[in-house]
Amino acid sequence: SSREHAVWALRDWGIRAVIAPSFGNIFYANCFKNGLLPVTLPLDAIEAIAAEVAPAPQANKVIVDLVEMVVVSPSGTTYRFEIGEFYRLVLLEGLNPIDAVLRYEEEIGGFQAADRGRRPWIYGSAA
C-alpha cells in the first residue's frame, strides 16, 4: 500500500522514529512491520521539542529511548510515551510479527488444547 511506501521512504532516509500527536492505524501498524518506531506525544510537547531543535538542528539532538519509553529533548526534558508490549518486543528484538507470535507457541498450544476440550466442534474430526 502507499502507506507502507511512506514507511519505507522514512526508513530509506535513515529515520528510526517518528514523533506525532497521532497516526493513522494502517501507517502505525506498518511502522512496526518495518522497524520504525511511531511515538505519540501531545502537541504541546512536540512543539516544545521542535522549538529546542530549530535553532541548530544538527547540534540539538532528540533521544528516543524505547527501552525506557521516553523522548529526551536537547535540554534534557523527558517525555514519557506508551507502546504496546508486543510492538515493543518486535522492535527491541528485531522480530517480524510472525516471529514474535511464535514466541508464545507453547501458550497458544495450551489454549488450543483447552479450547478443543470446550468446543470440539470447532476443530472438526480427529485425524
Coordinates of C-alpha atoms in Angstrom, one line a residue, residues 7 19 21 29 32-33 51 63 67 71 97 103 120:
V7 CA 7.3 4.0 6.0
I19 CA 7.0 11.7 16.7
P21 CA 0.3 13.7 18.1
A29 CA 1.0 -0.9 12.2
F32 CA 6.3 -1.8 13.4
K33 CA 6.3 -4.2 10.5
A51 CA 11.4 24.9 19.4
I63 CA 16.8 11.0 22.0
V67 CA 13.8 0.7 26.5
V71 CA 11.8 11.1 24.5
P97 CA 5.3 -10.0 13.8
R103 CA 7.5 -17.0 20.9
P120 CA -14.6 -29.8 19.9

